[in-house]
Structure formats: C-alpha cells, structure tokens
XYZ file of C-alpha atoms in Angstrom:
272
model
C -46.758 215.813 140.165
C -50.226 216.866 141.202
C -50.722 218.051 144.750
C -52.427 215.115 147.000
C -55.851 216.120 147.959
C -57.160 215.928 151.345
C -59.862 213.503 152.537
C -62.053 216.725 153.006
C -61.579 217.665 149.453
C -62.514 214.029 148.169
C -65.623 213.797 150.494
C -66.690 217.280 149.393
C -66.198 216.147 145.477
C -68.419 213.291 146.624
C -71.383 215.301 147.517
C -71.189 216.513 144.296
C -71.495 212.982 142.551
C -74.301 212.723 144.608
C -76.079 216.010 143.389
C -75.371 214.870 139.937
C -76.635 211.491 140.543
C -80.008 212.761 141.714
C -79.988 215.281 139.014
C -79.524 212.127 136.457
C -82.410 209.961 138.269
C -85.068 213.150 137.961
C -84.094 213.411 134.184
C -82.621 217.068 134.652
C -79.447 216.206 133.377
C -77.496 213.294 131.835
C -75.466 210.391 133.407
C -72.449 211.642 131.717
C -72.535 214.621 134.379
C -72.125 212.014 137.289
C -68.942 210.697 135.460
C -67.464 214.214 135.051
C -68.462 214.576 138.811
C -66.553 211.224 139.698
C -63.485 212.436 138.218
C -62.924 214.866 140.993
C -63.240 212.091 143.653
C -60.658 209.920 141.763
C -58.914 211.103 138.650
C -59.207 208.334 136.026
C -58.360 207.687 132.305
C -61.564 205.876 131.439
C -64.828 205.594 133.149
C -68.465 204.089 132.279
C -71.923 203.832 133.811
C -73.761 200.830 132.315
C -77.188 199.695 133.191
C -78.123 196.032 132.884
C -80.918 195.018 130.628
C -82.202 191.718 131.564
C -84.296 191.018 128.555
C -81.585 191.416 126.449
C -79.042 190.006 128.812
C -76.578 192.519 128.087
C -75.324 195.905 129.698
C -75.888 199.141 127.838
C -73.474 202.099 128.507
C -75.271 205.400 129.428
C -72.231 207.469 129.737
C -68.551 206.737 129.298
C -65.209 207.242 127.619
C -63.557 203.852 126.796
C -62.475 202.951 123.455
C -65.194 201.424 121.591
C -63.653 197.669 121.874
C -63.604 198.319 125.380
C -66.980 199.464 125.686
C -68.405 196.570 123.422
C -66.845 194.001 126.219
C -68.368 195.597 128.837
C -71.898 195.673 126.919
C -71.729 192.176 125.960
C -69.096 190.049 127.469
C -67.979 191.309 130.791
C -70.972 189.450 132.494
C -69.321 186.168 131.284
C -66.049 186.996 132.497
C -64.436 184.791 135.259
C -64.071 187.795 137.421
C -67.797 188.962 137.365
C -69.281 186.356 139.886
C -66.552 187.643 142.270
C -67.869 191.306 141.499
C -71.647 190.129 142.123
C -70.885 188.216 145.253
C -72.465 188.927 148.569
C -71.325 192.088 150.540
C -69.062 193.199 147.471
C -68.019 196.767 147.890
C -66.323 197.103 144.597
C -63.380 195.021 143.072
C -60.310 196.928 142.846
C -57.867 195.975 140.284
C -54.731 195.657 142.607
C -56.996 193.506 144.978
C -57.836 190.856 142.363
C -55.702 187.819 142.768
C -53.249 187.205 139.966
C -54.628 183.796 138.904
C -57.958 185.235 138.520
C -56.407 188.243 135.978
C -54.581 185.553 134.276
C -57.915 183.956 133.334
C -59.826 187.263 132.747
C -60.480 188.138 128.894
C -61.448 191.616 130.090
C -57.851 192.217 131.870
C -55.942 190.245 129.177
C -57.641 191.736 126.172
C -59.179 195.153 127.117
C -57.431 196.732 130.327
C -53.763 195.350 129.649
C -53.353 197.020 126.236
C -54.802 200.105 127.524
C -51.657 200.160 130.074
C -54.470 199.943 132.939
C -52.737 199.880 136.432
C -55.577 200.243 138.786
C -59.233 201.080 138.871
C -62.533 199.483 140.301
C -65.438 197.601 138.912
C -68.614 198.308 140.980
C -71.803 196.106 140.813
C -74.949 198.285 141.246
C -78.004 196.978 143.028
C -81.428 198.707 143.700
C -82.771 198.695 147.093
C -85.150 195.730 146.399
C -82.071 193.558 145.553
C -82.384 194.122 141.776
C -78.895 194.088 139.658
C -79.501 197.395 137.575
C -75.720 198.028 136.231
C -72.328 198.716 136.968
C -69.418 201.347 137.301
C -66.176 200.536 135.756
C -63.329 203.152 136.476
C -59.735 202.643 135.088
C -56.566 204.589 135.660
C -52.798 203.968 134.465
C -51.608 205.421 137.302
C -51.812 203.073 140.682
C -53.772 204.770 143.603
C -52.576 204.281 147.208
C -53.924 201.305 149.226
C -55.105 203.989 151.721
C -56.397 206.544 149.353
C -59.910 207.694 150.522
C -61.300 207.781 146.852
C -61.288 203.739 147.505
C -63.809 204.063 150.377
C -65.742 206.918 148.994
C -66.822 205.136 145.841
C -68.246 202.339 147.853
C -70.277 204.998 149.673
C -71.620 206.420 146.418
C -73.036 202.821 145.335
C -76.622 203.803 146.303
C -76.736 206.936 144.442
C -75.095 205.720 141.183
C -77.513 202.517 141.234
C -80.361 204.981 141.302
C -78.888 206.981 138.362
C -78.850 203.909 136.253
C -82.123 202.030 137.610
C -84.935 202.501 135.200
C -87.693 202.241 137.958
C -86.116 205.234 139.539
C -86.235 207.694 136.669
C -89.644 209.156 136.025
C -91.367 208.225 132.472
C -90.527 211.124 129.857
C -94.176 212.449 129.870
C -93.904 213.044 133.560
C -90.420 214.821 133.031
C -91.900 216.770 130.149
C -94.976 217.998 132.245
C -92.883 218.681 135.472
C -93.709 222.437 136.761
C -91.309 225.264 137.377
C -88.085 226.828 135.724
C -86.494 223.199 135.007
C -89.461 222.330 132.221
C -87.797 222.643 128.661
C -84.245 222.023 129.916
C -84.732 218.404 130.629
C -84.027 215.772 127.819
C -86.861 213.478 127.248
C -86.195 209.853 128.254
C -82.806 211.218 129.834
C -81.764 210.872 126.083
C -78.089 212.478 125.317
C -78.540 215.325 122.761
C -76.971 213.056 120.084
C -79.447 210.201 120.990
C -82.209 212.828 120.371
C -80.817 213.623 116.917
C -80.939 210.086 115.851
C -84.291 209.460 117.358
C -85.733 212.520 115.212
C -83.824 210.620 112.108
C -85.829 207.665 112.712
C -89.108 209.263 112.447
C -88.481 209.654 108.593
C -87.745 206.066 108.390
C -84.130 206.609 107.405
C -81.756 203.571 107.296
C -78.349 203.776 109.283
C -76.315 204.496 106.542
C -78.774 207.353 105.626
C -78.637 208.779 109.196
C -75.030 208.556 109.266
C -74.513 210.679 106.095
C -76.770 213.133 107.642
C -75.242 213.435 110.725
C -71.762 212.995 109.615
C -70.951 210.112 112.033
C -70.247 205.973 110.965
C -73.654 203.719 110.378
C -72.000 201.898 113.184
C -72.170 204.750 115.551
C -75.829 205.079 114.703
C -76.621 201.562 115.366
C -74.869 202.198 118.775
C -77.138 204.989 119.660
C -80.240 202.978 118.510
C -79.454 200.643 120.949
C -79.082 202.934 123.764
C -82.160 204.683 122.748
C -84.267 201.710 122.821
C -82.576 200.327 126.098
C -83.219 203.980 127.786
C -86.960 204.069 126.651
C -87.595 200.246 127.119
C -88.690 199.910 123.715
C -88.452 196.527 121.596
C -87.411 197.981 118.017
C -86.501 201.123 115.805
C -90.266 201.099 114.807
C -91.500 201.789 118.326
C -88.646 204.453 118.893
C -90.159 206.227 115.836
C -93.802 206.147 117.149
C -92.511 207.257 120.688
C -90.732 210.369 118.924
C -93.683 211.133 116.592
C -96.030 211.050 120.114
C -93.427 213.637 121.504
C -93.465 215.842 118.530
C -89.760 215.114 117.684
C -89.128 215.471 114.022
C -85.510 215.775 111.969
C -84.538 219.366 111.392
C -83.129 220.661 108.301
C -79.710 221.325 109.524
C -77.699 218.921 111.590
C -77.542 220.803 115.120
C -78.773 218.363 117.717
C -82.542 218.852 119.044
C -82.817 220.720 122.178
C -85.448 219.389 124.770
C -86.867 222.810 124.785
C -87.728 222.231 120.992
C -90.266 219.844 121.896
C -94.002 220.308 122.919
C -94.970 218.151 125.980
C -96.378 214.719 124.778
C -100.362 215.042 124.541
C-alpha cells in the first residue's frame, strides 16, 4: 500500500496545479498538463477537463483519459443527467461520489451506465464558473479506491476551482495570434490556439481538403478519432466548420508535412 501523503505534500502539489493552469491559460502548455499535475493532489484512474460550448449545447473535452463511451457521455449527455442540476446548484463546491444520495445514483444514467461498469468507487464532479458567473466547463475525476472522508485532497480540489476555470474558459485565453506574437524565449514553443500536437496534425490535413477517412489513413488513426479531433479543434478555435478551420490554418501557414510526425508550434511562422 502506498504511503499516505501529508497535508503539506498535497498543498505543495496544488501549487503545481495552479502553475500548470496558469501556463495553459496563457497558451504556453496544454490543458493535459493540468490533469497531470492534479494526479499529484489526488491519485485517480480517470479524469477530464471539459469546456462548455453554449452554441452547440454540449461539452468539449480538452484533456482526459476516460474511455470513449464515458467521454461521449460527459460531452453530450451529462448536462441532462439528474445529478447535473445538483452539480450546478448555488454554493456547490464539487460533488463527491460518496456524498451523492443513493436514490439519485439509482436515477443517474451516468453512474449506472458509465461509472459503475468501470468499477468507480469515488471521485468528484466539479462545475467550473468564470469570475463573471458564466458556466465554462467541468472537472471530472474518478477513482476505483475510495478516499477517506477527511482526505485533504477533497478540500484542495475545491480551492483549485478558480485556476481550473481559467484554464478552460476561452475568454481567459489569448487569441492564437497574440500567443504567436508574444516576445521572449517562450515564443515558438507555444501551440497555436492551445491545440494538442495531434490536433495540429489534423488541422494541417484539413488545408488539403482531405476527408476524415483520408486523414485517418495518413495518420494511422480511425475516421471516428479524426472526427473527434475536428470537433475539438472547432471548439478550441471557436470556428463554425472545417472549412473555416482550414482557412485559419492557411492564415497561420500550417500545411501537412510529407511524413507523419505531428507538426510543432515552432514550425509555423506567426500569422500575418
């Protein structure tokens, strides 16, 4: 059994989460780094950070490691789950699985169809709000090992809400052109639009007018995965369709490479 961490250790790990969230907010690193840092606060089996898209009426996963069916539920069905109104209630500091009334769990498709088959025993769902009150997304963390009721991680996750909210709020992130034009040594190491390396690779393929199947064959992934990446690209860049994404990529000077290595931010000139 792993040694129990002290409160000081968990608070120190929380500082790293805040730093990762600030880095993601500026576009210097991706949101995946926030979840990696969060694993030091609370050891988890699955976690995700999702952004709420009010135009599409759904969540978009920015980073996470849930299975595909669980990710799809978070993105398209969770906001209809009977538990969701409780999550978004006033003064709610995160809803821990062990605190959810059994009658509510019995009525929740998210628990019955998604979490229970994964063997999840504990975890937290935390709605994230911007300082102006806008709902911007949510954190989901799940573990197969139950936490102690007095585990300091329970309080620390709540204290991190402001930083996590900024990391998923599109209004808190600078436009890609500002990121690319930022002075100093960090320039060129930042990813345009906060896109992941694989999303940049898919975006580059869009400039050639390729179909999902053609992109999948070139990148050795499935057409469904390509479609998911394109959805995330559109949400992160706040664009209506793939044609607009291709136009944005062309404006940034992004083009598909001859090989299959993901493009790097430093490969692209700043947009003119």
